[in-house]
Short mmCIF file of C-alpha atoms and ligand atoms in Angstrom, two decimals:
data_model
loop_
_atom_site.label_atom_id
_atom_site.label_comp_id
_atom_site.label_asym_id
_atom_site.label_seq_id
_atom_site.Cartn_x
_atom_site.Cartn_y
_atom_site.Cartn_z
CA MET A 1126 -0.22 -0.02 0.19
CA MET A 1127 3.19 2.09 0.95
CA ALA A 1128 4.38 1.87 -2.47
CA ALA A 1129 1.24 2.10 -4.45
CA GLY A 1130 0.35 5.26 -3.36
CA GLN A 1131 4.18 6.57 -3.48
CA ALA A 1132 3.47 5.85 -6.98
CA ALA A 1133 0.45 7.23 -7.30
CA GLU A 1134 1.24 10.57 -5.94
CA VAL A 1135 4.28 10.91 -7.81
CA GLY A 1136 2.12 10.98 -11.06
CA ALA A 1137 2.29 6.41 -11.64
CA GLU A 1138 -0.92 5.22 -13.13
CA THR A 1139 -0.61 2.74 -10.33
CA LEU A 1140 -2.97 -0.74 -10.06
CA LEU A 1141 -2.60 -1.97 -6.17
CA LEU A 1142 -3.19 -5.65 -7.06
CA GLU A 1143 -4.32 -7.51 -3.84
CA LYS A 1144 -4.44 -11.48 -3.01
CA MET A 1145 -7.35 -11.42 -0.31
CA ASP A 1146 -10.81 -9.82 -0.57
CA ARG A 1147 -9.62 -6.85 1.62
CA PRO A 1148 -5.67 -5.09 1.86
CA GLY A 1149 -3.70 -5.11 5.03
CA ARG A 1150 -4.94 -8.36 7.07
CA LYS A 1151 -1.41 -9.02 8.13
CA LEU A 1152 -1.72 -4.92 8.97
CA ARG A 1153 -4.88 -5.43 10.51
CA ILE A 1154 -3.22 -8.36 13.46
CA ALA A 1155 -0.11 -6.13 14.08
CA GLY A 1156 0.98 -5.65 17.48
CA LYS A 1157 -2.20 -7.76 18.86
CA GLY A 1158 -4.73 -5.53 17.00
CA ARG A 1159 -3.08 -2.48 18.55
CA CYS A 1160 -0.12 -2.50 15.41
CA ASN A 1161 3.35 -1.01 16.89
CA LEU A 1162 3.88 1.60 13.73
CA THR A 1163 7.56 2.03 14.20
CA ASN A 1164 10.02 2.43 17.42
CA LEU A 1165 11.89 5.69 17.34
CA ALA A 1166 14.90 4.15 18.41
CA PRO A 1167 18.16 6.36 16.32
CA LEU A 1168 19.26 5.25 13.64
CA SER A 1169 22.45 3.64 13.85
CA GLU A 1170 20.76 1.45 16.70
CA PHE A 1171 17.54 0.84 14.35
CA VAL A 1172 19.81 -0.51 12.23
CA ALA A 1173 20.95 -2.69 14.74
CA HIS A 1174 18.07 -4.26 14.63
CA PHE A 1175 18.25 -6.37 11.81
CA GLY A 1176 21.62 -8.10 12.34
CA PRO A 1177 23.85 -7.99 9.73
CA ASN A 1178 21.11 -7.47 6.46
CA GLY A 1179 20.22 -3.39 7.99
CA ARG A 1180 22.62 -2.14 6.22
CA PHE A 1181 21.21 -3.14 3.32
CA LEU A 1182 18.16 -1.15 4.92
CA ARG A 1183 19.95 2.48 5.67
CA GLN A 1184 19.54 4.42 2.77
CA ALA A 1185 15.36 2.78 2.78
CA PHE A 1186 15.58 4.68 6.21
CA ALA A 1187 17.71 8.06 5.46
CA GLN A 1188 14.84 8.73 2.86
CA PHE A 1189 11.87 7.30 4.48
CA SER A 1190 12.65 7.42 8.37
CA ASN A 1191 10.84 6.89 11.25
CA SER A 1192 10.02 10.63 12.12
CA ASP A 1193 9.17 10.77 8.58
CA LEU A 1194 6.45 7.51 8.79
CA VAL A 1195 4.84 8.71 11.71
CA ALA A 1196 4.84 12.58 10.56
CA PHE A 1197 2.82 10.81 7.33
CA PHE A 1198 0.35 8.96 9.72
CA GLU A 1199 -0.64 11.80 11.80
CA LYS A 1200 -0.85 13.88 7.83
CA LEU A 1201 -3.71 11.16 7.69
CA GLY A 1202 -4.61 11.42 10.46
CA VAL A 1203 -4.08 8.51 12.64
CA ARG A 1204 -2.65 10.21 15.45
CA THR A 1205 0.11 8.10 18.12
CA VAL A 1206 1.63 7.59 20.61
CA THR A 1207 5.42 6.68 21.75
CA GLU A 1208 5.17 3.56 24.86
CA ARG A 1209 8.17 1.90 26.12
CA GLY A 1210 11.32 1.56 24.46
CA GLY A 1211 10.42 3.69 21.93
CA ARG A 1212 7.11 2.14 20.30
CA VAL A 1213 4.81 3.69 18.36
CA PHE A 1214 1.40 2.93 18.29
CA PRO A 1215 -2.44 4.79 16.56
CA VAL A 1216 -3.52 6.91 19.75
CA SER A 1217 -7.16 4.50 19.41
CA GLY A 1218 -5.13 0.92 19.94
CA GLN A 1219 -6.69 0.06 16.50
CA ALA A 1220 -4.55 -1.54 13.96
CA GLN A 1221 -7.60 -1.36 11.83
CA ASP A 1222 -7.54 2.80 11.71
CA VAL A 1223 -3.83 1.90 10.47
CA VAL A 1224 -5.32 0.09 7.43
CA ASP A 1225 -8.17 2.46 7.19
CA ALA A 1226 -6.00 5.39 6.18
CA LEU A 1227 -3.71 4.08 3.92
CA VAL A 1228 -6.81 2.28 1.82
CA ARG A 1229 -8.35 6.33 1.71
CA TRP A 1230 -4.57 7.42 1.00
CA ILE A 1231 -3.97 4.90 -1.77
CA ARG A 1232 -7.49 6.20 -3.40
CA ASP A 1233 -6.94 9.43 -2.91
CA GLN A 1234 -3.72 9.76 -4.55
CA GLY A 1235 -4.81 8.16 -7.38
CA ALA A 1236 -3.97 4.17 -7.55
CA THR A 1237 -6.95 1.48 -8.42
CA LEU A 1238 -6.75 -0.98 -5.41
CA ARG A 1239 -8.02 -5.13 -7.65
CA THR A 1240 -9.04 -7.50 -4.85
CA ARG A 1241 -8.63 -10.99 -4.97
CA SER A 1242 -6.85 -11.16 -7.59
CA PRO A 1243 -3.63 -12.54 -7.05
CA VAL A 1244 -0.88 -12.59 -9.57
CA GLU A 1245 0.41 -16.04 -10.77
CA ARG A 1246 3.04 -14.11 -13.53
CA LEU A 1247 5.61 -11.47 -13.12
CA LEU A 1248 6.13 -11.13 -17.58
CA VAL A 1249 9.55 -10.68 -19.11
CA GLU A 1250 11.07 -9.84 -22.39
CA GLU A 1251 14.37 -8.97 -23.47
CA GLY A 1252 14.95 -8.73 -19.29
CA ARG A 1253 12.39 -5.90 -18.76
CA VAL A 1254 8.98 -6.37 -17.26
CA THR A 1255 6.46 -5.92 -19.33
CA GLY A 1256 3.20 -6.52 -16.97
CA VAL A 1257 1.73 -9.15 -14.67
CA GLN A 1258 -0.46 -12.22 -14.83
CA VAL A 1259 -3.21 -12.61 -12.21
CA SER A 1260 -5.38 -15.65 -11.48
CA GLN A 1261 -7.78 -15.93 -13.70
CA GLY A 1262 -4.99 -15.38 -17.17
CA GLN A 1263 -5.52 -11.69 -17.37
CA VAL A 1264 -2.68 -9.24 -18.16
CA TYR A 1265 -2.11 -6.23 -16.75
CA HIS A 1266 1.03 -4.35 -18.97
CA ALA A 1267 3.23 -2.40 -17.01
CA ASP A 1268 7.24 -0.94 -17.87
CA ALA A 1269 7.04 -1.80 -13.76
CA ALA A 1270 6.14 -3.65 -10.92
CA ILE A 1271 6.69 -3.64 -7.52
CA VAL A 1272 6.82 -7.67 -5.53
CA ALA A 1273 5.49 -6.39 -1.56
CA THR A 1274 4.07 -9.69 -0.91
CA GLY A 1275 5.68 -10.31 2.30
CA GLY A 1276 6.83 -13.31 3.73
CA ALA A 1277 5.57 -16.70 4.55
CA SER A 1278 4.35 -15.68 8.14
CA TYR A 1279 0.54 -16.11 9.15
CA PRO A 1280 -0.86 -18.01 5.77
CA ALA A 1281 -4.45 -16.99 6.75
CA THR A 1282 -3.36 -13.29 5.99
CA GLY A 1283 -2.46 -13.57 2.72
CA SER A 1284 1.26 -14.01 3.07
CA THR A 1285 1.88 -17.29 1.47
CA GLY A 1286 5.28 -16.90 0.59
CA ASP A 1287 4.58 -16.52 -3.64
CA GLY A 1288 6.69 -13.23 -3.64
CA TYR A 1289 9.56 -15.46 -3.18
CA ARG A 1290 8.12 -17.98 -6.12
CA LEU A 1291 8.00 -15.45 -8.29
CA ALA A 1292 11.67 -13.58 -7.72
CA ALA A 1293 13.29 -17.17 -8.20
CA SER A 1294 11.32 -17.78 -12.06
CA LEU A 1295 12.84 -14.26 -12.95
CA GLY A 1296 16.81 -15.66 -11.45
CA HIS A 1297 16.92 -14.19 -8.03
CA THR A 1298 18.51 -15.54 -5.32
CA ILE A 1299 15.90 -16.66 -2.36
CA VAL A 1300 17.91 -16.82 1.38
CA PRO A 1301 16.66 -20.27 2.59
CA ILE A 1302 13.63 -19.49 4.51
CA ARG A 1303 13.30 -19.62 8.06
CA PRO A 1304 10.24 -19.10 10.93
CA ALA A 1305 11.43 -15.88 13.00
CA LEU A 1306 10.08 -14.32 16.27
CA VAL A 1307 8.55 -18.04 16.73
CA PRO A 1308 7.77 -19.89 19.75
CA LEU A 1309 9.73 -22.84 20.75
CA GLU A 1310 9.34 -26.37 21.47
CA THR A 1311 11.35 -27.99 24.24
CA ALA A 1312 11.99 -31.78 25.78
CA GLY A 1313 10.08 -33.17 28.57
CA ASP A 1314 7.36 -32.71 30.44
CA VAL A 1315 8.98 -29.30 32.54
CA ALA A 1316 7.32 -26.37 30.04
CA PRO A 1317 3.78 -28.50 29.66
CA ARG A 1318 4.06 -28.90 33.85
CA LEU A 1319 4.48 -24.20 34.17
CA GLN A 1320 2.16 -23.93 31.34
CA GLY A 1321 0.32 -20.04 31.72
CA LEU A 1322 4.22 -19.41 33.79
CA SER A 1323 5.09 -15.55 33.10
CA LEU A 1324 8.52 -15.35 34.06
CA ARG A 1325 9.75 -11.36 33.80
CA ASN A 1326 13.59 -10.34 34.45
CA VAL A 1327 14.77 -13.39 33.99
CA THR A 1328 17.73 -14.33 31.85
CA VAL A 1329 17.67 -16.46 29.15
CA ARG A 1330 21.26 -18.05 27.24
CA VAL A 1331 20.69 -20.25 24.11
CA TRP A 1332 23.97 -22.93 24.20
CA GLY A 1333 24.08 -24.66 20.61
CA ASN A 1334 26.16 -27.81 21.14
CA GLY A 1335 28.26 -25.79 23.75
CA GLN A 1336 28.94 -22.91 22.84
CA LYS A 1337 26.70 -19.52 24.22
CA GLN A 1338 25.45 -17.88 21.13
CA ALA A 1339 22.63 -15.52 22.63
CA GLU A 1340 21.14 -13.97 25.30
CA ALA A 1341 18.55 -11.68 26.37
CA PHE A 1342 17.12 -10.49 29.77
CA GLY A 1343 12.76 -9.38 30.33
CA GLU A 1344 10.16 -11.28 29.75
CA MET A 1345 9.21 -14.62 29.16
CA LEU A 1346 6.60 -17.60 29.17
CA PHE A 1347 5.74 -21.60 29.45
CA THR A 1348 3.04 -22.93 27.16
CA HIS A 1349 2.06 -26.84 26.88
CA PHE A 1350 4.86 -27.14 23.64
CA GLY A 1351 7.52 -24.86 25.27
CA VAL A 1352 8.35 -21.64 25.58
CA SER A 1353 7.44 -18.34 24.59
CA GLY A 1354 7.10 -14.28 24.95
CA PRO A 1355 9.05 -11.42 24.40
CA ILE A 1356 13.12 -12.35 24.66
CA ILE A 1357 11.98 -16.21 23.74
CA LEU A 1358 10.53 -14.70 20.51
CA SER A 1359 14.07 -12.63 20.41
CA LEU A 1360 16.36 -15.06 21.08
CA SER A 1361 14.39 -17.76 18.44
CA ARG A 1362 16.63 -15.97 15.07
CA GLN A 1363 19.57 -17.88 16.55
CA VAL A 1364 17.61 -21.56 18.28
CA VAL A 1365 16.41 -22.11 14.57
CA ASP A 1366 19.75 -21.01 12.90
CA ALA A 1367 21.65 -23.25 15.13
CA LEU A 1368 18.72 -26.20 15.16
CA ARG A 1369 19.66 -26.01 11.10
CA LEU A 1370 23.03 -27.11 11.00
CA GLY A 1371 21.34 -29.84 13.98
CA GLN A 1372 22.72 -28.22 17.40
CA ARG A 1373 21.86 -29.52 20.20
CA VAL A 1374 20.01 -26.91 21.31
CA ILE A 1375 20.09 -25.42 25.38
CA LEU A 1376 17.87 -22.48 26.86
CA SER A 1377 19.42 -21.70 30.40
CA ILE A 1378 17.36 -19.16 32.66
CA ASP A 1379 18.73 -17.27 34.94
CA LEU A 1380 15.82 -17.15 37.35
CA LYS A 1381 17.71 -14.74 40.15
CA PRO A 1382 19.88 -12.02 37.43
CA ALA A 1383 20.47 -9.50 39.15
CA LEU A 1384 22.14 -11.49 41.50
CA ASP A 1385 25.93 -13.00 41.03
CA GLU A 1386 26.62 -16.38 42.76
CA GLY A 1387 28.32 -15.20 45.59
CA ARG A 1388 25.84 -13.23 46.20
CA LEU A 1389 22.43 -14.92 45.59
CA ASP A 1390 25.05 -17.73 48.20
CA ALA A 1391 24.52 -14.92 50.65
CA ARG A 1392 21.19 -14.71 50.03
CA LEU A 1393 20.26 -17.92 50.33
CA LEU A 1394 22.47 -18.47 53.59
CA ARG A 1395 20.16 -16.07 55.56
CA ASP A 1396 17.06 -17.53 54.37
CA LEU A 1397 18.29 -20.92 55.42
CA ASP A 1398 19.62 -19.49 59.04
CA ALA A 1399 16.25 -16.80 60.24
CA HIS A 1400 13.60 -19.41 58.80
CA GLY A 1401 15.99 -23.25 60.46
CA LYS A 1402 12.36 -25.11 60.73
CA GLN A 1403 10.73 -24.25 57.88
CA GLN A 1404 10.18 -27.00 55.33
CA PHE A 1405 12.31 -27.04 52.27
CA ARG A 1406 8.93 -26.17 50.05
CA THR A 1407 7.56 -23.26 52.86
CA LEU A 1408 10.76 -21.78 51.98
CA LEU A 1409 10.77 -21.52 48.76
CA LYS A 1410 8.42 -19.94 47.99
CA GLY A 1411 10.44 -16.39 49.07
CA LEU A 1412 12.44 -17.58 45.95
CA LEU A 1413 9.78 -18.90 43.25
CA PRO A 1414 5.94 -18.20 41.85
CA SER A 1415 4.50 -21.44 43.08
CA LYS A 1416 4.65 -22.94 40.06
CA LEU A 1417 7.63 -23.33 39.95
CA ILE A 1418 8.34 -24.87 43.22
CA PRO A 1419 7.83 -28.68 42.33
CA VAL A 1420 9.81 -28.20 39.64
CA CYS A 1421 12.49 -27.00 41.94
CA ILE A 1422 12.43 -29.59 43.85
CA ASN A 1423 12.05 -32.30 41.19
CA LEU A 1424 15.01 -31.18 39.34
CA THR A 1425 17.57 -30.81 42.58
CA GLY A 1426 16.22 -33.62 44.41
CA ILE A 1427 16.18 -32.00 47.62
CA PRO A 1428 13.45 -33.46 49.64
CA SER A 1429 10.33 -31.29 49.78
CA ASP A 1430 10.33 -31.56 53.74
CA LYS A 1431 13.22 -31.20 55.14
CA ARG A 1432 14.16 -28.46 57.49
CA ALA A 1433 16.11 -25.47 56.50
CA HIS A 1434 19.08 -26.32 58.62
CA GLN A 1435 19.04 -29.51 57.75
CA ILE A 1436 19.74 -28.48 54.18
CA THR A 1437 23.49 -29.17 53.92
CA SER A 1438 26.00 -27.04 51.46
CA GLU A 1439 26.42 -29.00 48.82
CA GLU A 1440 22.17 -29.22 48.59
CA ARG A 1441 22.58 -25.47 48.36
CA GLN A 1442 24.62 -25.22 45.76
CA ARG A 1443 22.58 -27.65 43.74
CA LEU A 1444 19.86 -24.96 44.25
CA ARG A 1445 21.79 -22.44 43.87
CA THR A 1446 23.40 -23.54 40.26
CA TRP A 1447 19.91 -24.35 39.13
CA LEU A 1448 18.37 -20.68 40.09
CA LYS A 1449 21.63 -19.62 38.39
CA ASP A 1450 20.98 -22.35 35.52
CA PHE A 1451 17.82 -23.98 35.12
CA ARG A 1452 17.81 -25.31 32.19
CA LEU A 1453 15.43 -26.77 29.12
CA GLU A 1454 16.29 -28.81 25.54
CA VAL A 1455 15.04 -27.14 22.82
CA THR A 1456 13.96 -29.82 20.61
CA GLY A 1457 12.26 -27.51 17.72
CA HIS A 1458 10.60 -24.32 16.71
CA ARG A 1459 6.82 -23.63 16.13
CA PRO A 1460 5.84 -23.34 12.46
CA PHE A 1461 5.51 -20.89 9.73
CA ALA A 1462 1.47 -20.70 10.89
CA GLU A 1463 3.07 -18.79 14.27
CA ALA A 1464 5.82 -17.09 13.46
CA ILE A 1465 5.91 -13.37 13.70
CA ILE A 1466 8.19 -12.80 10.39
CA THR A 1467 9.69 -14.72 8.51
CA ALA A 1468 14.01 -14.51 7.82
CA GLY A 1469 15.63 -14.69 4.65
CA GLY A 1470 14.19 -14.10 1.27
CA VAL A 1471 15.35 -11.51 -1.54
CA ASP A 1472 18.97 -11.83 -1.21
CA THR A 1473 19.87 -8.20 -0.76
CA ARG A 1474 22.70 -8.34 -2.78
CA GLU A 1475 20.41 -8.86 -6.08
CA VAL A 1476 18.73 -5.66 -5.30
CA GLY A 1477 19.49 -1.78 -5.40
CA PRO A 1478 19.58 -0.31 -1.72
CA ARG A 1479 18.58 3.02 -2.89
CA THR A 1480 16.38 2.13 -5.18
CA MET A 1481 15.01 -0.68 -4.31
CA ALA A 1482 15.35 -2.03 -7.81
CA SER A 1483 16.31 -5.56 -9.21
CA ARG A 1484 19.80 -5.71 -10.35
CA LEU A 1485 19.28 -8.66 -12.55
CA VAL A 1486 15.63 -7.13 -14.42
CA GLU A 1487 14.98 -3.63 -15.27
CA GLY A 1488 11.82 -2.29 -14.18
CA LEU A 1489 11.51 -5.25 -11.59
CA TYR A 1490 11.04 -3.91 -7.58
CA PHE A 1491 11.19 -5.32 -4.07
CA ALA A 1492 10.02 -4.23 -0.62
CA GLY A 1493 8.78 -5.24 3.12
CA GLU A 1494 8.77 -9.17 3.94
CA VAL A 1495 9.94 -10.78 0.62
CA LEU A 1496 13.12 -9.22 0.71
CA ASP A 1497 16.16 -10.93 3.44
CA VAL A 1498 15.53 -8.77 6.32
CA ASP A 1499 13.55 -9.11 9.28
CA ALA A 1500 14.24 -7.91 12.98
CA ASP A 1501 13.02 -8.83 16.05
CA THR A 1502 10.18 -7.24 17.54
CA GLY A 1503 9.26 -3.59 18.32
CA GLY A 1504 8.28 -1.63 15.14
CA TYR A 1505 10.86 -2.39 13.84
CA ASN A 1506 9.73 -4.59 10.72
CA LEU A 1507 6.05 -2.40 9.68
CA GLN A 1508 8.75 0.18 9.16
CA ALA A 1509 11.08 -1.69 6.62
CA ALA A 1510 8.31 -2.70 5.09
CA PHE A 1511 7.06 0.71 4.65
CA SER A 1512 10.98 2.51 4.35
CA THR A 1513 11.63 -0.18 1.48
CA GLY A 1514 7.27 -0.04 0.03
CA TRP A 1515 8.32 4.09 0.36
CA VAL A 1516 11.32 4.37 -1.14
CA ALA A 1517 10.37 0.81 -4.09
CA GLY A 1518 7.19 3.18 -5.14
CA ARG A 1519 9.05 6.23 -5.93
CA SER A 1520 11.83 4.91 -7.92
CA ALA A 1521 9.54 2.43 -9.49
CA ALA A 1522 6.88 5.49 -10.64
CA GLN A 1523 10.58 7.59 -11.54
C1 FAD B 2909 1.21 -11.85 14.13
C2 FAD B 2909 1.17 -10.97 14.42
C3 FAD B 2909 1.89 -9.65 14.92
C4 FAD B 2909 2.78 -8.38 14.09
N1 FAD B 2909 2.60 -7.24 14.37
C5 FAD B 2909 4.12 -6.16 14.48
C6 FAD B 2909 4.08 -5.06 15.01
O1 FAD B 2909 3.08 -4.72 15.92
N2 FAD B 2909 4.94 -4.18 14.79
C7 FAD B 2909 5.80 -4.92 13.44
O2 FAD B 2909 7.07 -3.61 13.44
N3 FAD B 2909 5.77 -6.02 13.12
C8 FAD B 2909 4.78 -6.85 13.12
N4 FAD B 2909 4.56 -7.36 12.59
C9 FAD B 2909 5.52 -7.71 10.86
C10 FAD B 2909 5.05 -7.21 9.85
O3 FAD B 2909 3.08 -7.32 10.22
C11 FAD B 2909 4.82 -7.49 8.85
O4 FAD B 2909 6.26 -7.58 8.94
C12 FAD B 2909 5.06 -6.49 7.54
O5 FAD B 2909 3.47 -6.65 7.58
C13 FAD B 2909 5.36 -6.65 6.58
O6 FAD B 2909 4.69 -6.06 5.66
P1 FAD B 2909 4.57 -6.28 3.55
O7 FAD B 2909 4.33 -5.85 3.02
O8 FAD B 2909 6.08 -6.86 3.24
O9 FAD B 2909 4.22 -8.67 3.98
P2 FAD B 2909 2.50 -8.48 4.46
O10 FAD B 2909 2.04 -6.99 5.36
O11 FAD B 2909 2.29 -9.59 4.59
O12 FAD B 2909 1.31 -8.05 2.97
C14 FAD B 2909 2.24 -8.57 2.08
C15 FAD B 2909 0.48 -8.75 1.17
O13 FAD B 2909 0.46 -9.87 -0.24
C16 FAD B 2909 -0.35 -10.34 -0.57
N5 FAD B 2909 -0.12 -11.04 -2.10
C17 FAD B 2909 0.54 -11.82 -1.89
N6 FAD B 2909 0.57 -12.28 -2.42
C18 FAD B 2909 -0.20 -12.20 -2.95
C19 FAD B 2909 -0.13 -12.44 -4.97
N7 FAD B 2909 0.43 -13.82 -4.92
N8 FAD B 2909 -0.33 -11.48 -5.82
C20 FAD B 2909 -1.44 -10.36 -4.73
N9 FAD B 2909 -1.08 -9.80 -3.98
C21 FAD B 2909 -0.40 -10.79 -2.44
C22 FAD B 2909 -1.18 -10.80 0.95
O14 FAD B 2909 -2.40 -11.14 0.95
C23 FAD B 2909 -0.72 -9.34 1.59
O15 FAD B 2909 -2.11 -8.82 1.78
C24 FAD B 2909 3.61 -8.85 13.13
C25 FAD B 2909 3.46 -9.81 12.58
C26 FAD B 2909 2.65 -10.94 13.15
C27 FAD B 2909 2.10 -11.95 12.28
#
């Protein structure tokens, strides 16, 4: 929608072909229906959230930045509010308002929106785009085409990965696609026993074949299949890649990240001293959420009815180690249908970062998640889609 509106605004006759019955289905569910439009982080920090491919986006962000996006939506009547961590949302808390504003705007610019029109083929003659063909066989002639078909995540929204096939058919390299920002499955019955428990202010470390791959501090959640929540989704990129390499992946949860081993030991000694007559399970109430207590007793092997003053120093060490290093083995990840975003896609080395133009086919452009760019949660992914859309629309029109 951003690409179509910009192309029309700078004077091109523009047709937006949308496969579904209406545009913006994914946008409508973004940010749990509140739509985290962008993030106010400064450019260098912003780009860092994309990992190595962030560099490709620099020029698009420079041409249409996060503050430009906020100003753009304010002009369309979508007032925004900035929340914790620089996250920007519409004041109304309604993603639908963002979709409606975009649809109104593209119509006002004179672009034509045609729904239920899945593009099947890009037409090319002598290395130049000549048009597209939709599924009913209808052909639309054009001097330029912008592929903005999204990724392969949440396919019910319409993003079923068609763009990868379209780009590959014209010779573009597709970096293998993987689910990203995706919940993880874990071995054994620990996660199901803890289902519904959310842990705040914990540090989770990812180990692949015994090597630390990544760590994150914040909130996580146990589910019937494993783990989810903000820091798990952020770490999933490294986990999915380690699993693909065939590595054994362990998540180590530090339940007391504010205390190093020494300070935690001193705290445990103090508690055991002060409450010598208490049973171990009662003592744990001061240390852990109640759902975790039976799991702790199980995994440390300390009898639940043992009195605090009878706990040996070896048992105390076991407890301390478990509190700092509660381990879960990752057996897999949830499918594309549950991944917030798709990693991989059209190889950015074959796309001009200043124009989003294909380096292989004249008149072909890319925008959004179909490109091999993906970031953490926080509004970065939508800004990337909007900025690359802005650039692709304008350069295609020119
Ligand atoms: C549950 C969820 C929550 C999210 N929340 C946020 C958030 O709060 N903030 C954030 O920054 N990011 C969020 N994201 C990610 C963000 O929504 C996407 O990265 C972004 O929508 C990508 O934009 P896009 O235009 O490239 O693709 P999409 O939004 O996927 O749009 C692609 C469009 O192309 C259409 N299409 C596909 N194939 C064809 C075809 N062959 N012919 C015609 N049309 C076709 C699709 O129907 C779709 O309408 C979220 C994602 C999910 C799944």
